[in-house]
């Protein structure tokens, strides 16, 4: 079966950055399952997989504009330490969930002193060119429930 809009696609993948370092891989766990055309994954990867078949392997290079976006320096801000629930052990590299209206996103601590913590709201992969090594394990029709939820259930998908 061919990858097309609203098909469930199951992939094995390894993601490396331009320096060749492995950022993420399904090899440590189970393949990832998503629904094509539902914004489950980044557009650059989704577009490259469109029309491919189960068993196909491909290398995909995704530019930031088709991946996690360009870095935006205005998303870096200094916040008073009192804003954090934990006062102890705030360290560079730690990640927190921050709410911005009804939107929750992840911020990364990039600097911390006695009074203030500098957090970066950019996605950790923003501004990076992403190199995917992908093998399509399976392509199938979604269940009615999966289409209603907009994501895949079971192995490689949502467990709920
Ligand atoms: Zn669900």
PDB file of C-alpha atoms and ligand atoms in Angstrom:
ATOM      1  CA  UNK A   1       0.000   0.000   0.000  1.00  0.00           C
ATOM      2  CA  UNK A   2       1.189   3.493  -0.868  1.00  0.00           C
ATOM      3  CA  UNK A   3       1.655   6.368   1.567  1.00  0.00           C
ATOM      4  CA  UNK A   4      -1.208   8.795   0.922  1.00  0.00           C
ATOM      5  CA  UNK A   5      -3.384  11.216   2.840  1.00  0.00           C
ATOM      6  CA  UNK A   6      -4.991   9.633   5.909  1.00  0.00           C
ATOM      7  CA  UNK A   7      -3.043   6.367   5.733  1.00  0.00           C
ATOM      8  CA  UNK A   8      -1.341   5.094   8.865  1.00  0.00           C
ATOM      9  CA  UNK A   9       2.393   4.975   8.200  1.00  0.00           C
ATOM     10  CA  UNK A  10       4.812   3.027  10.389  1.00  0.00           C
ATOM     11  CA  UNK A  11       8.483   3.972  10.060  1.00  0.00           C
ATOM     12  CA  UNK A  12      11.861   3.078  11.427  1.00  0.00           C
ATOM     13  CA  UNK A  13      14.089   6.127  11.462  1.00  0.00           C
ATOM     14  CA  UNK A  14      17.366   7.552  12.597  1.00  0.00           C
ATOM     15  CA  UNK A  15      17.753  11.316  12.828  1.00  0.00           C
ATOM     16  CA  UNK A  16      21.195  12.888  12.682  1.00  0.00           C
ATOM     17  CA  UNK A  17      22.308  16.509  12.612  1.00  0.00           C
ATOM     18  CA  UNK A  18      24.791  17.986  10.134  1.00  0.00           C
ATOM     19  CA  UNK A  19      27.669  17.040  12.416  1.00  0.00           C
ATOM     20  CA  UNK A  20      26.611  13.386  12.118  1.00  0.00           C
ATOM     21  CA  UNK A  21      25.481  13.063  15.731  1.00  0.00           C
ATOM     22  CA  UNK A  22      22.418  10.882  16.285  1.00  0.00           C
ATOM     23  CA  UNK A  23      19.632  13.028  17.774  1.00  0.00           C
ATOM     24  CA  UNK A  24      16.880  10.445  17.832  1.00  0.00           C
ATOM     25  CA  UNK A  25      16.255   6.930  16.590  1.00  0.00           C
ATOM     26  CA  UNK A  26      13.433   4.412  16.668  1.00  0.00           C
ATOM     27  CA  UNK A  27      16.036   1.642  16.802  1.00  0.00           C
ATOM     28  CA  UNK A  28      16.123   1.918  20.615  1.00  0.00           C
ATOM     29  CA  UNK A  29      12.394   1.239  20.838  1.00  0.00           C
ATOM     30  CA  UNK A  30       9.552   0.486  18.500  1.00  0.00           C
ATOM     31  CA  UNK A  31       8.864   2.009  15.058  1.00  0.00           C
ATOM     32  CA  UNK A  32       6.927   5.278  15.014  1.00  0.00           C
ATOM     33  CA  UNK A  33       3.364   5.300  13.689  1.00  0.00           C
ATOM     34  CA  UNK A  34       1.593   8.420  12.425  1.00  0.00           C
ATOM     35  CA  UNK A  35      -1.271   9.439  10.149  1.00  0.00           C
ATOM     36  CA  UNK A  36      -0.230  11.055   6.851  1.00  0.00           C
ATOM     37  CA  UNK A  37      -1.651  14.542   6.288  1.00  0.00           C
ATOM     38  CA  UNK A  38      -2.629  15.217   9.916  1.00  0.00           C
ATOM     39  CA  UNK A  39       0.388  17.288  11.006  1.00  0.00           C
ATOM     40  CA  UNK A  40       1.547  14.427  13.231  1.00  0.00           C
ATOM     41  CA  UNK A  41       5.126  14.875  11.995  1.00  0.00           C
ATOM     42  CA  UNK A  42       7.173  17.716  10.481  1.00  0.00           C
ATOM     43  CA  UNK A  43       6.135  18.734   6.935  1.00  0.00           C
ATOM     44  CA  UNK A  44       9.530  18.037   5.329  1.00  0.00           C
ATOM     45  CA  UNK A  45       9.457  14.386   6.339  1.00  0.00           C
ATOM     46  CA  UNK A  46       5.769  13.916   5.594  1.00  0.00           C
ATOM     47  CA  UNK A  47       6.147  15.346   2.075  1.00  0.00           C
ATOM     48  CA  UNK A  48       9.143  13.133   1.316  1.00  0.00           C
ATOM     49  CA  UNK A  49       7.250   9.986   2.347  1.00  0.00           C
ATOM     50  CA  UNK A  50       4.166  10.766   0.275  1.00  0.00           C
ATOM     51  CA  UNK A  51       3.708   8.207  -2.514  1.00  0.00           C
ATOM     52  CA  UNK A  52       6.323   5.803  -1.123  1.00  0.00           C
ATOM     53  CA  UNK A  53       5.553   2.156  -0.275  1.00  0.00           C
ATOM     54  CA  UNK A  54       6.062  -0.240   2.600  1.00  0.00           C
ATOM     55  CA  UNK A  55       9.601  -1.607   2.362  1.00  0.00           C
ATOM     56  CA  UNK A  56      11.051   1.567   0.814  1.00  0.00           C
ATOM     57  CA  UNK A  57      14.112   3.117   2.444  1.00  0.00           C
ATOM     58  CA  UNK A  58      15.102   6.709   1.854  1.00  0.00           C
ATOM     59  CA  UNK A  59      17.316   9.485   3.102  1.00  0.00           C
ATOM     60  CA  UNK A  60      15.585  12.803   3.676  1.00  0.00           C
ATOM     61  CA  UNK A  61      17.235  16.135   4.413  1.00  0.00           C
ATOM     62  CA  UNK A  62      14.861  18.612   6.032  1.00  0.00           C
ATOM     63  CA  UNK A  63      15.682  22.329   6.214  1.00  0.00           C
ATOM     64  CA  UNK A  64      14.542  24.276   9.301  1.00  0.00           C
ATOM     65  CA  UNK A  65      11.683  25.934   7.369  1.00  0.00           C
ATOM     66  CA  UNK A  66      10.205  22.453   6.744  1.00  0.00           C
ATOM     67  CA  UNK A  67      11.247  21.149  10.151  1.00  0.00           C
ATOM     68  CA  UNK A  68      11.080  22.862  13.538  1.00  0.00           C
ATOM     69  CA  UNK A  69      11.483  26.394  12.196  1.00  0.00           C
ATOM     70  CA  UNK A  70      14.268  28.941  12.397  1.00  0.00           C
ATOM     71  CA  UNK A  71      15.609  30.024  15.756  1.00  0.00           C
ATOM     72  CA  UNK A  72      13.951  33.162  17.109  1.00  0.00           C
ATOM     73  CA  UNK A  73      16.137  35.048  19.583  1.00  0.00           C
ATOM     74  CA  UNK A  74      13.129  36.959  20.922  1.00  0.00           C
ATOM     75  CA  UNK A  75      11.938  33.649  22.388  1.00  0.00           C
ATOM     76  CA  UNK A  76      14.797  33.838  24.858  1.00  0.00           C
ATOM     77  CA  UNK A  77      13.912  35.653  28.049  1.00  0.00           C
ATOM     78  CA  UNK A  78      15.076  36.301  31.574  1.00  0.00           C
ATOM     79  CA  UNK A  79      12.609  35.385  34.277  1.00  0.00           C
ATOM     80  CA  UNK A  80      12.908  35.893  38.054  1.00  0.00           C
ATOM     81  CA  UNK A  81      13.812  32.752  39.957  1.00  0.00           C
ATOM     82  CA  UNK A  82      10.591  33.089  41.996  1.00  0.00           C
ATOM     83  CA  UNK A  83       8.677  32.052  38.871  1.00  0.00           C
ATOM     84  CA  UNK A  84       9.944  28.508  39.261  1.00  0.00           C
ATOM     85  CA  UNK A  85       8.379  25.964  41.602  1.00  0.00           C
ATOM     86  CA  UNK A  86      11.762  24.485  42.356  1.00  0.00           C
ATOM     87  CA  UNK A  87      14.301  26.904  43.783  1.00  0.00           C
ATOM     88  CA  UNK A  88      17.017  24.311  44.112  1.00  0.00           C
ATOM     89  CA  UNK A  89      19.094  22.906  41.345  1.00  0.00           C
ATOM     90  CA  UNK A  90      18.001  24.965  38.364  1.00  0.00           C
ATOM     91  CA  UNK A  91      20.721  24.145  35.885  1.00  0.00           C
ATOM     92  CA  UNK A  92      21.603  24.987  32.321  1.00  0.00           C
ATOM     93  CA  UNK A  93      20.075  22.399  30.002  1.00  0.00           C
ATOM     94  CA  UNK A  94      17.046  21.651  32.181  1.00  0.00           C
ATOM     95  CA  UNK A  95      13.680  21.778  30.467  1.00  0.00           C
ATOM     96  CA  UNK A  96      10.395  23.038  31.862  1.00  0.00           C
ATOM     97  CA  UNK A  97       6.838  23.191  30.597  1.00  0.00           C
ATOM     98  CA  UNK A  98       5.704  26.786  30.380  1.00  0.00           C
ATOM     99  CA  UNK A  99       2.148  27.860  29.696  1.00  0.00           C
ATOM    100  CA  UNK A 100       1.490  30.760  27.391  1.00  0.00           C
ATOM    101  CA  UNK A 101      -2.269  31.310  27.412  1.00  0.00           C
ATOM    102  CA  UNK A 102      -3.730  27.898  26.620  1.00  0.00           C
ATOM    103  CA  UNK A 103      -0.616  26.802  24.800  1.00  0.00           C
ATOM    104  CA  UNK A 104       1.984  24.732  26.645  1.00  0.00           C
ATOM    105  CA  UNK A 105       5.494  24.611  25.326  1.00  0.00           C
ATOM    106  CA  UNK A 106       8.896  23.448  26.467  1.00  0.00           C
ATOM    107  CA  UNK A 107      11.560  25.946  27.475  1.00  0.00           C
ATOM    108  CA  UNK A 108      15.212  25.165  28.030  1.00  0.00           C
ATOM    109  CA  UNK A 109      17.361  26.855  30.681  1.00  0.00           C
ATOM    110  CA  UNK A 110      20.344  28.477  28.945  1.00  0.00           C
ATOM    111  CA  UNK A 111      21.677  30.581  31.839  1.00  0.00           C
ATOM    112  CA  UNK A 112      21.004  30.974  35.552  1.00  0.00           C
ATOM    113  CA  UNK A 113      22.285  33.327  38.261  1.00  0.00           C
ATOM    114  CA  UNK A 114      21.202  34.128  41.840  1.00  0.00           C
ATOM    115  CA  UNK A 115      18.165  36.157  40.847  1.00  0.00           C
ATOM    116  CA  UNK A 116      17.269  35.297  37.282  1.00  0.00           C
ATOM    117  CA  UNK A 117      16.994  32.351  34.947  1.00  0.00           C
ATOM    118  CA  UNK A 118      17.326  32.734  31.180  1.00  0.00           C
ATOM    119  CA  UNK A 119      15.047  30.378  29.286  1.00  0.00           C
ATOM    120  CA  UNK A 120      14.865  29.655  25.573  1.00  0.00           C
ATOM    121  CA  UNK A 121      11.438  28.879  24.112  1.00  0.00           C
ATOM    122  CA  UNK A 122      12.765  27.726  20.749  1.00  0.00           C
ATOM    123  CA  UNK A 123      12.240  24.063  19.936  1.00  0.00           C
ATOM    124  CA  UNK A 124      15.544  22.309  20.715  1.00  0.00           C
ATOM    125  CA  UNK A 125      15.810  21.389  17.017  1.00  0.00           C
ATOM    126  CA  UNK A 126      14.901  24.863  15.680  1.00  0.00           C
ATOM    127  CA  UNK A 127      17.424  26.171  13.160  1.00  0.00           C
ATOM    128  CA  UNK A 128      18.890  22.728  12.540  1.00  0.00           C
ATOM    129  CA  UNK A 129      19.050  20.826   9.290  1.00  0.00           C
ATOM    130  CA  UNK A 130      17.713  17.344   9.989  1.00  0.00           C
ATOM    131  CA  UNK A 131      18.911  14.213   8.227  1.00  0.00           C
ATOM    132  CA  UNK A 132      16.527  11.282   8.387  1.00  0.00           C
ATOM    133  CA  UNK A 133      17.323   7.724   7.422  1.00  0.00           C
ATOM    134  CA  UNK A 134      13.876   6.177   7.063  1.00  0.00           C
ATOM    135  CA  UNK A 135      12.479   2.738   6.293  1.00  0.00           C
ATOM    136  CA  UNK A 136       8.737   2.356   5.808  1.00  0.00           C
ATOM    137  CA  UNK A 137       7.699  -0.678   7.849  1.00  0.00           C
ATOM    138  CA  UNK A 138       3.973  -0.683   7.137  1.00  0.00           C
ATOM    139  CA  UNK A 139       1.209   1.345   5.514  1.00  0.00           C
ATOM    140  CA  UNK A 140      -2.409   0.657   6.430  1.00  0.00           C
ATOM    141  CA  UNK A 141      -5.835   2.248   6.694  1.00  0.00           C
ATOM    142  CA  UNK A 142      -6.624   3.936  10.015  1.00  0.00           C
ATOM    143  CA  UNK A 143      -9.432   2.704  12.244  1.00  0.00           C
ATOM    144  CA  UNK A 144     -12.477   4.941  12.649  1.00  0.00           C
ATOM    145  CA  UNK A 145     -11.324   5.797  16.170  1.00  0.00           C
ATOM    146  CA  UNK A 146      -7.835   6.740  15.011  1.00  0.00           C
ATOM    147  CA  UNK A 147      -9.285   9.158  12.440  1.00  0.00           C
ATOM    148  CA  UNK A 148     -11.527  10.711  15.086  1.00  0.00           C
ATOM    149  CA  UNK A 149      -8.558  11.228  17.408  1.00  0.00           C
ATOM    150  CA  UNK A 150      -6.202  12.300  14.639  1.00  0.00           C
ATOM    151  CA  UNK A 151      -3.433   9.942  15.725  1.00  0.00           C
ATOM    152  CA  UNK A 152      -2.462   6.285  15.701  1.00  0.00           C
ATOM    153  CA  UNK A 153      -3.296   3.952  18.581  1.00  0.00           C
ATOM    154  CA  UNK A 154      -1.199   1.051  19.833  1.00  0.00           C
ATOM    155  CA  UNK A 155       2.487   0.308  19.229  1.00  0.00           C
ATOM    156  CA  UNK A 156       4.377   3.370  18.028  1.00  0.00           C
ATOM    157  CA  UNK A 157       1.327   5.588  18.533  1.00  0.00           C
ATOM    158  CA  UNK A 158      -0.718   6.860  21.470  1.00  0.00           C
ATOM    159  CA  UNK A 159      -1.310   4.506  24.369  1.00  0.00           C
ATOM    160  CA  UNK A 160      -4.596   5.443  25.952  1.00  0.00           C
TER     161      UNK A 160
HETATM  162 ZN1  LIG B   1      -6.453   8.580  20.652  1.00  0.00          ZN
END
